[in-house]
mmCIF file of C-alpha atoms in Angstrom:
data_model
loop_
_atom_site.group_PDB
_atom_site.id
_atom_site.type_symbol
_atom_site.label_atom_id
_atom_site.label_comp_id
_atom_site.label_asym_id
_atom_site.label_seq_id
_atom_site.Cartn_x
_atom_site.Cartn_y
_atom_site.Cartn_z
ATOM 1 C CA MET R 244 134.077 135.289 48.975
ATOM 2 C CA PRO R 245 135.980 134.549 52.332
ATOM 3 C CA GLU R 246 137.670 131.242 52.282
ATOM 4 C CA ARG R 247 136.567 130.647 55.807
ATOM 5 C CA GLY R 248 133.441 132.320 57.166
ATOM 6 C CA ILE R 249 129.718 132.873 56.491
ATOM 7 C CA GLU R 250 128.724 133.989 52.989
ATOM 8 C CA VAL R 251 125.189 135.206 52.163
ATOM 9 C CA ARG R 252 124.240 135.955 48.571
ATOM 10 C CA GLY R 253 120.962 137.169 47.148
ATOM 11 C CA LEU R 254 118.982 135.978 49.983
ATOM 12 C CA SER R 255 115.115 136.427 50.095
ATOM 13 C CA ALA R 256 112.585 135.152 52.578
ATOM 14 C CA GLY R 257 109.261 135.827 54.153
ATOM 15 C CA TYR R 258 106.285 134.571 56.031
ATOM 16 C CA ALA R 259 103.064 133.340 54.523
ATOM 17 C CA GLY R 260 104.015 134.723 51.278
ATOM 18 C CA VAL R 261 104.924 138.131 52.518
ATOM 19 C CA ALA R 262 108.364 139.182 51.476
ATOM 20 C CA VAL R 263 110.592 140.356 54.410
ATOM 21 C CA LEU R 264 114.181 139.956 52.952
ATOM 22 C CA ARG R 265 114.924 141.058 49.286
ATOM 23 C CA GLY R 266 118.157 139.958 47.847
ATOM 24 C CA VAL R 267 120.422 140.318 50.941
ATOM 25 C CA SER R 268 124.175 139.749 50.537
ATOM 26 C CA LEU R 269 126.780 139.926 53.300
ATOM 27 C CA SER R 270 129.734 138.128 54.806
ATOM 28 C CA VAL R 271 131.424 137.521 58.011
ATOM 29 C CA SER R 272 135.033 136.317 57.878
ATOM 30 C CA ALA R 273 136.452 133.824 60.573
ATOM 31 C CA GLY R 274 137.337 135.664 63.787
ATOM 32 C CA GLU R 275 135.413 138.795 62.633
ATOM 33 C CA LEU R 276 132.881 140.896 64.526
ATOM 34 C CA VAL R 277 130.273 142.368 62.074
ATOM 35 C CA ALA R 278 127.293 144.326 63.185
ATOM 36 C CA LEU R 279 123.859 144.504 61.591
ATOM 37 C CA VAL R 280 121.839 147.520 62.644
ATOM 38 C CA GLY R 281 118.430 148.887 61.692
ATOM 39 C CA ALA R 282 115.009 149.658 63.008
ATOM 40 C CA ASN R 283 112.435 147.335 64.229
ATOM 41 C CA GLY R 284 110.829 145.379 61.371
ATOM 42 C CA ALA R 285 113.762 145.827 58.934
ATOM 43 C CA GLY R 286 114.322 142.186 58.720
ATOM 44 C CA LYS R 287 117.344 141.644 60.779
ATOM 45 C CA SER R 288 115.910 138.742 62.979
ATOM 46 C CA THR R 289 114.682 137.039 59.765
ATOM 47 C CA LEU R 290 118.109 137.001 58.355
ATOM 48 C CA LEU R 291 119.555 135.408 61.444
ATOM 49 C CA LYS R 292 116.792 132.865 61.298
ATOM 50 C CA CYS R 293 117.757 132.070 57.721
ATOM 51 C CA ILE R 294 121.445 131.690 58.417
ATOM 52 C CA ALA R 295 120.683 129.540 61.594
ATOM 53 C CA GLY R 296 118.472 127.158 59.810
ATOM 54 C CA LEU R 297 115.198 128.250 61.303
ATOM 55 C CA LEU R 298 113.562 129.638 58.186
ATOM 56 C CA ARG R 299 114.023 128.471 54.741
ATOM 57 C CA PRO R 300 114.829 131.071 52.327
ATOM 58 C CA THR R 301 112.879 131.558 49.107
ATOM 59 C CA SER R 302 115.943 132.313 46.981
ATOM 60 C CA GLY R 303 119.638 132.960 47.464
ATOM 61 C CA THR R 304 122.408 131.080 49.273
ATOM 62 C CA VAL R 305 124.002 130.771 52.594
ATOM 63 C CA ALA R 306 127.635 129.189 52.826
ATOM 64 C CA LEU R 307 129.707 128.265 55.715
ATOM 65 C CA ASP R 308 133.356 127.687 54.866
ATOM 66 C CA GLY R 309 132.295 127.406 51.204
ATOM 67 C CA SER R 310 129.623 124.665 51.973
ATOM 68 C CA PRO R 311 126.000 125.440 51.389
ATOM 69 C CA VAL R 312 123.902 125.499 54.560
ATOM 70 C CA ALA R 313 120.620 127.421 53.282
ATOM 71 C CA GLY R 314 117.551 125.397 53.917
ATOM 72 C CA LYS R 315 119.265 122.695 56.013
ATOM 73 C CA PRO R 316 117.641 121.866 59.503
ATOM 74 C CA ALA R 317 118.859 123.956 62.407
ATOM 75 C CA HIS R 318 120.488 121.120 64.106
ATOM 76 C CA VAL R 319 122.690 120.404 61.103
ATOM 77 C CA VAL R 320 123.610 124.113 60.942
ATOM 78 C CA VAL R 321 124.564 124.015 64.490
ATOM 79 C CA ARG R 322 126.741 120.979 64.015
ATOM 80 C CA ALA R 323 128.347 122.860 61.134
ATOM 81 C CA GLY R 324 129.405 125.641 63.453
ATOM 82 C CA ILE R 325 126.826 128.226 63.718
ATOM 83 C CA ALA R 326 124.988 129.034 66.824
ATOM 84 C CA LEU R 327 122.035 131.497 67.456
ATOM 85 C CA VAL R 328 121.321 133.579 70.563
ATOM 86 C CA PRO R 329 117.794 134.417 69.649
ATOM 87 C CA GLU R 330 115.980 137.716 70.595
ATOM 88 C CA GLY R 331 114.041 136.977 73.931
ATOM 89 C CA ARG R 332 116.628 134.250 74.856
ATOM 90 C CA ARG R 333 114.096 131.367 74.538
ATOM 91 C CA LEU R 334 115.437 129.353 77.514
ATOM 92 C CA PHE R 335 113.683 126.539 79.070
ATOM 93 C CA GLY R 336 112.389 128.389 82.147
ATOM 94 C CA ARG R 337 111.324 125.136 84.108
ATOM 95 C CA LEU R 338 114.662 123.548 83.621
ATOM 96 C CA SER R 339 117.857 124.336 85.691
ATOM 97 C CA VAL R 340 120.690 126.418 84.445
ATOM 98 C CA ASP R 341 122.932 123.420 84.086
ATOM 99 C CA ASP R 342 120.245 121.512 82.254
ATOM 100 C CA ASN R 343 119.927 124.438 79.755
ATOM 101 C CA LEU R 344 123.689 124.488 79.194
ATOM 102 C CA LEU R 345 123.811 120.796 78.655
ATOM 103 C CA LEU R 346 121.043 121.063 76.174
ATOM 104 C CA GLY R 347 123.182 123.375 74.180
ATOM 105 C CA ALA R 348 125.969 120.759 73.823
ATOM 106 C CA HIS R 349 123.362 117.977 72.859
ATOM 107 C CA GLY R 350 125.118 115.338 70.667
ATOM 108 C CA ARG R 351 128.716 116.238 71.617
ATOM 109 C CA PRO R 352 130.980 113.622 73.151
ATOM 110 C CA ASP R 353 130.986 113.783 77.119
ATOM 111 C CA THR R 354 134.455 115.112 77.272
ATOM 112 C CA ASP R 355 133.781 117.965 75.042
ATOM 113 C CA ARG R 356 130.581 118.721 76.958
ATOM 114 C CA ARG R 357 132.484 118.875 80.238
ATOM 115 C CA GLU R 358 135.200 120.947 78.732
ATOM 116 C CA ALA R 359 132.568 123.355 77.169
ATOM 117 C CA LEU R 360 130.896 123.522 80.640
ATOM 118 C CA GLY R 361 134.062 124.501 82.457
ATOM 119 C CA ARG R 362 134.651 127.198 79.793
ATOM 120 C CA VAL R 363 131.320 128.923 79.982
ATOM 121 C CA ARG R 364 131.335 128.799 83.854
ATOM 122 C CA GLU R 365 134.595 130.561 83.694
ATOM 123 C CA LEU R 366 133.188 133.251 81.338
ATOM 124 C CA PHE R 367 130.009 133.690 83.391
ATOM 125 C CA PRO R 368 130.788 132.714 86.959
ATOM 126 C CA VAL R 369 127.363 133.597 88.065
ATOM 127 C CA LEU R 370 126.145 130.644 86.202
ATOM 128 C CA ALA R 371 128.381 128.254 88.057
ATOM 129 C CA GLU R 372 126.785 129.854 91.366
ATOM 130 C CA ARG R 373 123.293 129.298 90.016
ATOM 131 C CA GLY R 374 123.705 125.857 88.336
ATOM 132 C CA ARG R 375 120.566 124.119 90.206
ATOM 133 C CA GLN R 376 118.365 127.305 89.873
ATOM 134 C CA LEU R 377 115.482 127.336 87.457
ATOM 135 C CA ALA R 378 116.369 129.384 84.382
ATOM 136 C CA GLY R 379 113.108 131.224 84.594
ATOM 137 C CA THR R 380 113.977 132.611 88.058
ATOM 138 C CA LEU R 381 117.089 134.382 86.773
ATOM 139 C CA SER R 382 117.309 138.128 86.358
ATOM 140 C CA GLY R 383 117.095 139.412 82.672
ATOM 141 C CA GLY R 384 120.792 139.842 82.598
ATOM 142 C CA GLU R 385 121.521 136.439 83.953
ATOM 143 C CA GLN R 386 119.126 134.909 81.426
ATOM 144 C CA GLN R 387 120.900 136.604 78.681
ATOM 145 C CA MET R 388 124.371 135.269 79.952
ATOM 146 C CA LEU R 389 122.768 131.936 80.121
ATOM 147 C CA ALA R 390 121.465 132.155 76.447
ATOM 148 C CA ILE R 391 124.911 133.097 75.221
ATOM 149 C CA ALA R 392 126.513 130.237 77.233
ATOM 150 C CA ARG R 393 124.179 127.626 75.965
ATOM 151 C CA ALA R 394 124.992 128.671 72.439
ATOM 152 C CA LEU R 395 128.694 128.475 73.116
ATOM 153 C CA MET R 396 128.215 124.927 74.554
ATOM 154 C CA SER R 397 127.925 123.738 70.887
ATOM 155 C CA GLY R 398 131.529 124.776 70.147
ATOM 156 C CA PRO R 399 130.530 127.179 67.293
ATOM 157 C CA LYS R 400 132.814 128.789 64.818
ATOM 158 C CA PHE R 401 130.351 131.666 64.490
ATOM 159 C CA LEU R 402 127.920 133.178 66.975
ATOM 160 C CA LEU R 403 124.653 134.987 65.792
ATOM 161 C CA LEU R 404 123.436 137.484 68.483
ATOM 162 C CA ASP R 405 119.939 139.054 68.151
ATOM 163 C CA GLU R 406 119.522 142.070 70.468
ATOM 164 C CA PRO R 407 121.766 140.892 73.549
ATOM 165 C CA SER R 408 121.195 144.438 75.177
ATOM 166 C CA LEU R 409 117.363 144.404 74.855
ATOM 167 C CA GLY R 410 115.754 145.005 78.174
ATOM 168 C CA ILE R 411 118.811 144.534 80.346
ATOM 169 C CA ALA R 412 120.219 147.111 82.876
ATOM 170 C CA PRO R 413 123.278 149.208 81.388
ATOM 171 C CA ARG R 414 125.749 147.889 83.982
ATOM 172 C CA VAL R 415 124.912 144.284 82.987
ATOM 173 C CA VAL R 416 125.039 145.144 79.338
ATOM 174 C CA THR R 417 128.540 146.411 79.783
ATOM 175 C CA ARG R 418 129.554 143.174 81.532
ATOM 176 C CA ILE R 419 128.007 141.052 78.794
ATOM 177 C CA TYR R 420 129.759 142.983 76.165
ATOM 178 C CA GLU R 421 133.047 142.626 77.886
ATOM 179 C CA THR R 422 132.555 138.863 77.920
ATOM 180 C CA LEU R 423 131.640 139.069 74.374
ATOM 181 C CA ALA R 424 134.847 140.911 73.488
ATOM 182 C CA ALA R 425 136.784 138.242 75.358
ATOM 183 C CA ILE R 426 135.183 135.444 73.309
ATOM 184 C CA HIS R 427 135.792 137.351 70.059
ATOM 185 C CA ARG R 428 139.563 137.684 70.975
ATOM 186 C CA GLY R 429 139.502 133.966 71.217
ATOM 187 C CA GLY R 430 138.811 133.830 67.636
ATOM 188 C CA LEU R 431 135.020 133.274 67.493
ATOM 189 C CA GLY R 432 133.355 134.983 64.594
ATOM 190 C CA ILE R 433 130.265 137.056 65.555
ATOM 191 C CA LEU R 434 127.312 138.590 63.750
ATOM 192 C CA LEU R 435 125.767 141.027 65.933
ATOM 193 C CA VAL R 436 122.206 142.422 65.620
ATOM 194 C CA GLU R 437 121.620 145.312 67.766
ATOM 195 C CA GLN R 438 119.390 148.266 67.887
ATOM 196 C CA ASN R 439 121.662 150.217 69.901
ATOM 197 C CA VAL R 440 123.710 151.473 67.124
ATOM 198 C CA ARG R 441 126.501 153.362 69.172
ATOM 199 C CA LEU R 442 127.015 150.110 71.157
ATOM 200 C CA ALA R 443 127.416 147.943 68.031
ATOM 201 C CA LEU R 444 129.553 150.188 66.137
ATOM 202 C CA ALA R 445 131.974 150.597 69.060
ATOM 203 C CA ARG R 446 132.737 146.966 68.824
ATOM 204 C CA ALA R 447 132.462 145.933 65.166
ATOM 205 C CA SER R 448 135.195 145.988 62.549
ATOM 206 C CA ARG R 449 132.618 146.333 59.911
ATOM 207 C CA ALA R 450 128.782 146.955 59.866
ATOM 208 C CA TYR R 451 125.777 146.790 57.638
ATOM 209 C CA VAL R 452 122.609 148.871 57.731
ATOM 210 C CA MET R 453 119.256 147.263 56.802
ATOM 211 C CA GLN R 454 115.974 149.013 55.939
ATOM 212 C CA THR R 455 112.857 147.190 54.751
ATOM 213 C CA GLY R 456 114.452 143.905 54.062
ATOM 214 C CA LYS R 457 117.529 145.379 52.033
ATOM 215 C CA LEU R 458 120.992 146.234 53.020
ATOM 216 C CA VAL R 459 121.317 149.914 52.161
ATOM 217 C CA LEU R 460 124.879 150.686 53.562
ATOM 218 C CA SER R 461 128.045 148.971 54.557
ATOM 219 C CA GLY R 462 131.518 149.962 55.805
ATOM 220 C CA THR R 463 133.635 150.488 58.824
ATOM 221 C CA PRO R 464 132.050 151.962 61.952
ATOM 222 C CA ASP R 465 133.951 155.123 61.202
ATOM 223 C CA GLU R 466 132.561 155.485 57.617
ATOM 224 C CA LEU R 467 128.961 154.684 58.595
ATOM 225 C CA LEU R 468 129.092 157.174 61.366
ATOM 226 C CA GLU R 469 129.836 159.929 58.826
ATOM 227 C CA THR R 470 126.786 159.077 56.650
ATOM 228 C CA ASP R 471 123.612 161.184 57.054
ATOM 229 C CA LEU R 472 121.365 158.130 57.261
ATOM 230 C CA VAL R 473 123.138 156.702 60.461
ATOM 231 C CA ARG R 474 123.671 160.076 61.951
ATOM 232 C CA GLN R 475 119.993 161.130 61.448
ATOM 233 C CA ALA R 476 117.911 158.006 61.638
ATOM 234 C CA PHE R 477 119.785 156.095 64.341
ATOM 235 C CA LEU R 478 121.930 158.608 66.368
ATOM 236 C CA GLY R 479 119.466 161.558 66.379
ATOM 237 C CA LEU R 480 122.141 163.886 64.976
#
């Protein structure tokens, strides 16, 4: 178990009595970028929701820096240091860009909020230009940048990213991933869920492969790229 990081052990969860996760165990150490790949319906988003406090697991544990967080409310998990960028972004479309950002820092001291706002504006200059614009009028790529920036406003130790490239133009995806690389170099731990397996493995130090609620493979990107499962099921080779 890492001394500092996210540790998931034997996690099971589901909806309305239907099992989705079945005994999942994984870890993300401080400052590490780990990818979680798999087909639609494999359970990747459910796992992120359990870690982030949006879904209570039926069994198993989640710990952050050795302290249990499984089953705790989402706002408690955020304050502990885990922030989720959900699939579909989930912005407040009728609020301005700046208001969405400030909501991400809810409960933090004013000084911390101002510092965080300055940092995310440096990371995503377009957000500084669009501060008064309604979030719902932004392009898909800009909305994804805003969703990431909003999560960063909480000052997390770990960022959970759910399909950040989904439905976004390739050139914008490149820009977003360049920014994520910069954030990661700054010491932030990242657990990345991504259907674009090549994209995810090109950036991760380790990766897990999920199928039907279970982790079926793990290793370095180079190791996984040599397996028949990844080559055939995800890369079409």
